[in-house]
Amino acid sequence: MTRIRRRSEAIRAYILEHIGEEGIAGKVSQEFSISRQAANRHLKSLSCEGSLVSDGQTRKRSYKIAALAAVSFLYDIKPGLAEDVVWREDVQPFLGALPENVLELWNYAFTEMFNNAIDHSGGKSIYVSIAKSAVDTQLTVMDDGVGIFKKIQAALGLLDEKQAIFELSKGKLTTDAANHSGQGIFFTSRMVNGFDILSGGVFFSHELGKEVDVMFDDQYSVGGSYGFNKTIVPVKLAKYGTDQLVSRSQAKRVLVRVEQFSQVIFDFTGVDRIGQAFADQIFRVFATEHPEVDLIPSHANRDIMGLIQATIKAGRPGFKGTLPSDA
């Protein structure tokens, strides 16, 4: 009976994880070597207990994850509003009994985002919503302020909100260095399964396990240090439309604030080619000026890697970067 129960639990867990995929009954049947009828019985059971919601009849029936519980709160941004109090009195009780490490993650993520809205939004109110299903919990923090990307753009004198996202993706970004380290949003985005920001029509997203953020196994410490001294720079975010990365000005935008890190990985995924001036500015000029920073090109095609290698051979004693074999 124990073995049967474990197998049943494994099937149900698989269903909940893959429920959004087409032909779920057939996939369950193939994955666990059971009949479609048996797979459908598991689907019906999950629907009866409220974990799934069904729509349609017989072969046209479809399923989706059911919302088990939801709650929302509205707070005025005024003196005395504190993220730890909101967490303790409103959010944590709704999350319920969770493993201690999970609660610690939620505590960090929520209080960082809520405090960010208090200190930086310039708004009048914060709306918080929490929705739980059999699979996950989604938490939303929304304010009526100026917008995070516009705030970063204005504070740092950037060209537009897209460049603000580019800077945000590097980490260690703050518009209030006296009171904030600039690590809250970055680390929050890396510790949850999915992290999204929608502000002013601009979208930033990060999924757990993916090194590169999306716009429209991450490790961030080097040499056993507990400091935040490594970053991954998604070079493609420096591109505007069909523009190619050819100029020193573009390279300088890529290099903004990277001197704060001990190791910088330039991820060239999605970049077809770069110009000599672009490569020279990063891998000779900047490297010579900042010999303490380890510069590492990654996921570059053969042409880009060849140009980088040629730049290195031109002679820069400050460059410490290693050239990977993933060109």
mmCIF file of C-alpha atoms in Angstrom, residues 31-286:
data_model
loop_
_atom_site.group_PDB
_atom_site.id
_atom_site.type_symbol
_atom_site.label_atom_id
_atom_site.label_comp_id
_atom_site.label_asym_id
_atom_site.label_seq_id
_atom_site.Cartn_x
_atom_site.Cartn_y
_atom_site.Cartn_z
ATOM 1 C CA GLU A 31 5.468 9.076 -18.212
ATOM 2 C CA PHE A 32 4.116 6.472 -15.765
ATOM 3 C CA SER A 33 3.192 3.668 -18.186
ATOM 4 C CA ILE A 34 -0.476 3.721 -17.234
ATOM 5 C CA SER A 35 -3.609 3.837 -19.362
ATOM 6 C CA ARG A 36 -5.231 7.129 -20.356
ATOM 7 C CA GLN A 37 -8.248 6.072 -18.326
ATOM 8 C CA ALA A 38 -6.080 5.779 -15.205
ATOM 9 C CA ALA A 39 -4.507 9.162 -15.950
ATOM 10 C CA ASN A 40 -7.936 10.728 -16.305
ATOM 11 C CA ARG A 41 -8.984 9.235 -12.969
ATOM 12 C CA HIS A 42 -6.105 11.089 -11.307
ATOM 13 C CA LEU A 43 -7.134 14.297 -13.075
ATOM 14 C CA LYS A 44 -10.734 13.853 -11.950
ATOM 15 C CA SER A 45 -9.623 13.146 -8.390
ATOM 16 C CA LEU A 46 -7.572 16.345 -8.251
ATOM 17 C CA SER A 47 -10.545 18.230 -9.663
ATOM 18 C CA CYS A 48 -12.931 16.788 -7.075
ATOM 19 C CA GLU A 49 -10.671 17.773 -4.198
ATOM 20 C CA GLY A 50 -10.389 21.334 -5.538
ATOM 21 C CA SER A 51 -6.777 21.378 -6.696
ATOM 22 C CA LEU A 52 -7.807 21.587 -10.361
ATOM 23 C CA VAL A 53 -10.662 23.265 -12.207
ATOM 24 C CA SER A 54 -12.114 21.427 -15.209
ATOM 25 C CA ASP A 55 -13.807 22.882 -18.270
ATOM 26 C CA GLY A 56 -15.610 21.094 -21.102
ATOM 27 C CA GLN A 57 -16.752 17.519 -21.515
ATOM 28 C CA THR A 58 -15.064 14.153 -22.229
ATOM 29 C CA ARG A 59 -12.165 14.410 -24.726
ATOM 30 C CA LYS A 60 -12.472 18.219 -24.926
ATOM 31 C CA ARG A 61 -12.198 18.625 -21.194
ATOM 32 C CA SER A 62 -9.316 20.819 -20.009
ATOM 33 C CA TYR A 63 -7.895 21.512 -16.576
ATOM 34 C CA LYS A 64 -6.123 24.350 -14.839
ATOM 35 C CA ILE A 65 -4.779 25.003 -11.370
ATOM 36 C CA ALA A 66 -7.466 26.144 -8.944
ATOM 37 C CA ALA A 67 -6.910 29.106 -6.657
ATOM 38 C CA LEU A 68 -7.272 27.695 -3.161
ATOM 39 C CA ALA A 69 -7.222 30.980 -1.285
ATOM 40 C CA ALA A 70 -6.569 34.653 -1.946
ATOM 41 C CA VAL A 71 -6.369 37.827 0.078
ATOM 42 C CA SER A 72 -5.499 41.476 -0.560
ATOM 43 C CA PHE A 73 -4.507 44.506 1.501
ATOM 44 C CA LEU A 74 -4.235 48.240 0.854
ATOM 45 C CA TYR A 75 -1.859 50.459 2.837
ATOM 46 C CA ASP A 76 -1.409 54.230 2.878
ATOM 47 C CA ILE A 77 2.226 55.283 2.588
ATOM 48 C CA LYS A 78 2.664 57.437 5.660
ATOM 49 C CA PRO A 79 4.992 57.710 8.652
ATOM 50 C CA GLY A 80 4.873 54.571 10.741
ATOM 51 C CA LEU A 81 4.203 52.146 7.891
ATOM 52 C CA ALA A 82 6.763 49.362 8.382
ATOM 53 C CA GLU A 83 7.392 46.307 6.233
ATOM 54 C CA ASP A 84 8.182 44.027 9.174
ATOM 55 C CA VAL A 85 4.858 44.841 10.857
ATOM 56 C CA VAL A 86 2.913 44.195 7.645
ATOM 57 C CA TRP A 87 4.771 40.909 7.224
ATOM 58 C CA ARG A 88 4.129 39.774 10.780
ATOM 59 C CA GLU A 89 0.480 40.844 11.047
ATOM 60 C CA ASP A 90 -0.892 40.274 7.542
ATOM 61 C CA VAL A 91 1.323 38.293 5.176
ATOM 62 C CA GLN A 92 2.888 35.550 7.291
ATOM 63 C CA PRO A 93 -0.422 34.433 8.894
ATOM 64 C CA PHE A 94 -1.948 33.953 5.445
ATOM 65 C CA LEU A 95 1.018 31.959 4.148
ATOM 66 C CA GLY A 96 0.458 29.530 7.004
ATOM 67 C CA ALA A 97 2.704 26.771 8.281
ATOM 68 C CA LEU A 98 5.669 26.477 5.926
ATOM 69 C CA PRO A 99 9.195 25.114 6.440
ATOM 70 C CA GLU A 100 11.407 27.633 8.215
ATOM 71 C CA ASN A 101 13.724 28.123 5.237
ATOM 72 C CA VAL A 102 10.750 28.829 2.952
ATOM 73 C CA LEU A 103 9.356 31.393 5.380
ATOM 74 C CA GLU A 104 12.762 33.064 5.541
ATOM 75 C CA LEU A 105 12.789 33.408 1.748
ATOM 76 C CA TRP A 106 9.292 34.858 1.743
ATOM 77 C CA ASN A 107 10.177 37.196 4.594
ATOM 78 C CA TYR A 108 13.219 38.553 2.750
ATOM 79 C CA ALA A 109 11.459 38.856 -0.613
ATOM 80 C CA PHE A 110 8.342 40.560 0.709
ATOM 81 C CA THR A 111 10.003 42.992 3.100
ATOM 82 C CA GLU A 112 12.570 44.034 0.476
ATOM 83 C CA MET A 113 9.897 44.787 -2.123
ATOM 84 C CA PHE A 114 7.522 46.449 0.331
ATOM 85 C CA ASN A 115 10.283 48.637 1.766
ATOM 86 C CA ASN A 116 11.337 49.563 -1.758
ATOM 87 C CA ALA A 117 7.811 50.844 -2.411
ATOM 88 C CA ILE A 118 7.797 52.806 0.856
ATOM 89 C CA ASP A 119 11.185 54.441 0.348
ATOM 90 C CA HIS A 120 11.403 54.927 -3.407
ATOM 91 C CA SER A 121 8.010 54.937 -5.127
ATOM 92 C CA GLY A 122 6.959 58.462 -4.227
ATOM 93 C CA GLY A 123 3.418 57.112 -4.223
ATOM 94 C CA LYS A 124 0.497 57.367 -1.837
ATOM 95 C CA SER A 125 -0.476 53.731 -1.372
ATOM 96 C CA ILE A 126 0.693 50.127 -1.677
ATOM 97 C CA TYR A 127 -1.546 47.253 -2.730
ATOM 98 C CA VAL A 128 -0.583 43.700 -1.714
ATOM 99 C CA SER A 129 -2.270 40.541 -2.954
ATOM 100 C CA ILE A 130 -1.503 36.889 -2.198
ATOM 101 C CA ALA A 131 -2.943 33.879 -4.024
ATOM 102 C CA LYS A 132 -2.293 30.246 -3.120
ATOM 103 C CA SER A 133 -2.843 27.152 -5.236
ATOM 104 C CA ALA A 134 -1.881 23.505 -4.863
ATOM 105 C CA VAL A 135 1.327 24.285 -6.761
ATOM 106 C CA ASP A 136 2.582 27.663 -5.687
ATOM 107 C CA THR A 137 1.974 30.990 -3.996
ATOM 108 C CA GLN A 138 1.982 34.269 -5.871
ATOM 109 C CA LEU A 139 2.547 37.560 -4.095
ATOM 110 C CA THR A 140 2.070 40.965 -5.714
ATOM 111 C CA VAL A 141 3.280 44.307 -4.376
ATOM 112 C CA MET A 142 1.962 47.276 -6.365
ATOM 113 C CA ASP A 143 2.253 51.008 -5.722
ATOM 114 C CA ASP A 144 0.927 54.137 -7.429
ATOM 115 C CA GLY A 145 4.272 55.918 -7.569
ATOM 116 C CA VAL A 146 6.565 57.153 -10.315
ATOM 117 C CA GLY A 147 7.669 53.682 -11.455
ATOM 118 C CA ILE A 148 10.942 51.906 -10.694
ATOM 119 C CA PHE A 149 12.477 52.166 -14.166
ATOM 120 C CA LYS A 150 11.681 55.878 -14.532
ATOM 121 C CA LYS A 151 13.102 56.447 -11.053
ATOM 122 C CA ILE A 152 16.377 54.701 -11.961
ATOM 123 C CA GLN A 153 16.549 56.475 -15.307
ATOM 124 C CA ALA A 154 16.145 59.895 -13.716
ATOM 125 C CA ALA A 155 18.487 59.230 -10.785
ATOM 126 C CA LEU A 156 21.354 57.915 -12.935
ATOM 127 C CA GLY A 157 20.795 60.136 -15.963
ATOM 128 C CA LEU A 158 20.223 57.170 -18.287
ATOM 129 C CA LEU A 159 18.982 57.351 -21.856
ATOM 130 C CA ASP A 160 15.712 55.548 -21.246
ATOM 131 C CA GLU A 161 13.915 52.937 -19.134
ATOM 132 C CA LYS A 162 15.449 50.091 -21.127
ATOM 133 C CA GLN A 163 18.905 51.082 -19.930
ATOM 134 C CA ALA A 164 17.508 51.189 -16.390
ATOM 135 C CA ILE A 165 16.564 47.510 -16.765
ATOM 136 C CA PHE A 166 20.051 46.794 -18.092
ATOM 137 C CA GLU A 167 21.584 48.336 -14.978
ATOM 138 C CA LEU A 168 19.113 46.570 -12.711
ATOM 139 C CA SER A 169 20.074 43.208 -14.192
ATOM 140 C CA LYS A 170 23.709 43.708 -13.106
ATOM 141 C CA GLY A 171 22.832 44.144 -9.433
ATOM 142 C CA LYS A 172 24.255 46.558 -6.826
ATOM 143 C CA LEU A 173 21.982 49.298 -8.172
ATOM 144 C CA THR A 174 20.447 51.843 -5.807
ATOM 145 C CA THR A 175 19.243 55.422 -6.103
ATOM 146 C CA ASP A 176 19.836 55.910 -2.372
ATOM 147 C CA ALA A 177 23.318 54.600 -1.563
ATOM 148 C CA ALA A 178 23.269 56.076 1.944
ATOM 149 C CA ASN A 179 20.356 53.865 3.002
ATOM 150 C CA HIS A 180 20.316 50.918 0.580
ATOM 151 C CA SER A 181 22.937 48.478 -0.715
ATOM 152 C CA GLY A 182 21.315 47.941 -4.106
ATOM 153 C CA GLN A 183 21.113 44.172 -3.568
ATOM 154 C CA GLY A 184 17.460 43.743 -2.539
ATOM 155 C CA ILE A 185 15.734 43.529 -5.915
ATOM 156 C CA PHE A 186 18.581 41.562 -7.469
ATOM 157 C CA PHE A 187 18.711 38.872 -4.800
ATOM 158 C CA THR A 188 14.922 38.681 -4.503
ATOM 159 C CA SER A 189 14.696 38.008 -8.237
ATOM 160 C CA ARG A 190 17.187 35.144 -7.829
ATOM 161 C CA MET A 191 15.654 33.384 -4.826
ATOM 162 C CA VAL A 192 12.085 32.837 -6.046
ATOM 163 C CA ASN A 193 10.865 30.640 -8.907
ATOM 164 C CA GLY A 194 9.641 33.595 -10.915
ATOM 165 C CA PHE A 195 10.125 37.337 -10.445
ATOM 166 C CA ASP A 196 8.458 39.996 -12.612
ATOM 167 C CA ILE A 197 8.365 43.786 -12.623
ATOM 168 C CA LEU A 198 5.881 45.683 -14.799
ATOM 169 C CA SER A 199 6.310 49.438 -14.687
ATOM 170 C CA GLY A 200 5.281 52.052 -17.216
ATOM 171 C CA GLY A 201 4.727 49.413 -19.883
ATOM 172 C CA VAL A 202 8.274 48.038 -19.469
ATOM 173 C CA PHE A 203 8.679 44.450 -18.298
ATOM 174 C CA PHE A 204 11.540 42.760 -16.448
ATOM 175 C CA SER A 205 11.501 39.051 -15.631
ATOM 176 C CA HIS A 206 13.794 36.432 -14.154
ATOM 177 C CA GLU A 207 13.195 32.692 -13.830
ATOM 178 C CA LEU A 208 15.009 30.536 -11.323
ATOM 179 C CA GLY A 209 17.900 28.661 -12.944
ATOM 180 C CA LYS A 210 18.290 31.077 -15.866
ATOM 181 C CA GLU A 211 21.339 33.331 -15.867
ATOM 182 C CA VAL A 212 19.935 35.945 -18.222
ATOM 183 C CA ASP A 213 16.963 38.166 -17.427
ATOM 184 C CA VAL A 214 14.135 38.703 -19.875
ATOM 185 C CA MET A 215 13.055 42.168 -20.839
ATOM 186 C CA PHE A 216 9.586 43.398 -22.544
ATOM 187 C CA ASP A 217 22.127 28.205 -11.150
ATOM 188 C CA ASP A 218 23.048 31.520 -10.323
ATOM 189 C CA GLN A 219 26.017 32.107 -8.100
ATOM 190 C CA TYR A 220 27.015 35.683 -7.317
ATOM 191 C CA SER A 221 30.026 35.334 -5.057
ATOM 192 C CA VAL A 222 33.588 34.467 -5.997
ATOM 193 C CA GLY A 223 36.259 32.520 -4.154
ATOM 194 C CA GLY A 224 34.081 31.466 -1.252
ATOM 195 C CA SER A 225 33.384 35.087 -0.329
ATOM 196 C CA TYR A 226 30.073 35.946 1.248
ATOM 197 C CA GLY A 227 30.108 39.282 -0.531
ATOM 198 C CA PHE A 228 28.139 40.047 -3.680
ATOM 199 C CA ASN A 229 31.151 40.299 -6.005
ATOM 200 C CA LYS A 230 30.133 38.557 -9.217
ATOM 201 C CA THR A 231 27.644 39.609 -11.856
ATOM 202 C CA ILE A 232 26.428 38.411 -15.244
ATOM 203 C CA VAL A 233 25.884 41.129 -17.846
ATOM 204 C CA PRO A 234 23.402 40.173 -20.613
ATOM 205 C CA VAL A 235 25.106 42.101 -23.418
ATOM 206 C CA LYS A 236 22.102 41.862 -25.763
ATOM 207 C CA LEU A 237 20.162 44.256 -23.535
ATOM 208 C CA ALA A 238 22.514 47.012 -24.708
ATOM 209 C CA LYS A 239 21.143 46.682 -28.246
ATOM 210 C CA TYR A 240 18.455 49.054 -29.495
ATOM 211 C CA GLY A 241 16.284 47.629 -32.257
ATOM 212 C CA THR A 242 18.448 46.376 -35.117
ATOM 213 C CA ASP A 243 21.545 48.319 -34.010
ATOM 214 C CA GLN A 244 24.771 46.358 -33.739
ATOM 215 C CA LEU A 245 27.171 46.782 -30.841
ATOM 216 C CA VAL A 246 30.024 48.594 -32.568
ATOM 217 C CA SER A 247 30.847 51.791 -30.693
ATOM 218 C CA ARG A 248 32.778 52.776 -27.594
ATOM 219 C CA SER A 249 29.740 54.639 -26.294
ATOM 220 C CA GLN A 250 27.736 51.415 -26.328
ATOM 221 C CA ALA A 251 30.551 49.600 -24.535
ATOM 222 C CA LYS A 252 30.705 52.311 -21.896
ATOM 223 C CA ARG A 253 26.981 51.819 -21.197
ATOM 224 C CA VAL A 254 27.628 48.099 -20.776
ATOM 225 C CA LEU A 255 30.455 48.891 -18.357
ATOM 226 C CA VAL A 256 28.529 51.253 -16.077
ATOM 227 C CA ARG A 257 29.163 50.215 -12.439
ATOM 228 C CA VAL A 258 30.831 46.869 -13.244
ATOM 229 C CA GLU A 259 33.964 48.041 -11.437
ATOM 230 C CA GLN A 260 32.023 47.292 -8.231
ATOM 231 C CA PHE A 261 32.480 43.569 -8.863
ATOM 232 C CA SER A 262 35.467 41.251 -8.684
ATOM 233 C CA GLN A 263 34.244 39.081 -11.560
ATOM 234 C CA VAL A 264 32.084 40.128 -14.508
ATOM 235 C CA ILE A 265 30.708 37.602 -17.004
ATOM 236 C CA PHE A 266 29.662 39.185 -20.304
ATOM 237 C CA ASP A 267 26.964 36.912 -21.714
ATOM 238 C CA PHE A 268 26.805 37.318 -25.508
ATOM 239 C CA THR A 269 23.723 35.134 -25.989
ATOM 240 C CA GLY A 270 21.609 36.674 -28.750
ATOM 241 C CA VAL A 271 24.445 38.881 -30.052
ATOM 242 C CA ASP A 272 25.577 38.086 -33.604
ATOM 243 C CA ARG A 273 28.529 40.436 -33.916
ATOM 244 C CA ILE A 274 30.338 43.301 -32.239
ATOM 245 C CA GLY A 275 32.664 46.027 -33.484
ATOM 246 C CA GLN A 276 36.390 46.394 -32.835
ATOM 247 C CA ALA A 277 35.866 49.604 -30.861
ATOM 248 C CA PHE A 278 33.241 47.933 -28.680
ATOM 249 C CA ALA A 279 35.553 45.013 -27.883
ATOM 250 C CA ASP A 280 38.582 47.257 -27.382
ATOM 251 C CA GLN A 281 36.784 49.501 -24.895
ATOM 252 C CA ILE A 282 35.836 46.554 -22.695
ATOM 253 C CA PHE A 283 38.700 44.103 -23.040
ATOM 254 C CA ARG A 284 41.621 46.525 -23.334
ATOM 255 C CA VAL A 285 40.786 50.027 -22.102
ATOM 256 C CA PHE A 286 38.561 49.079 -19.159
#
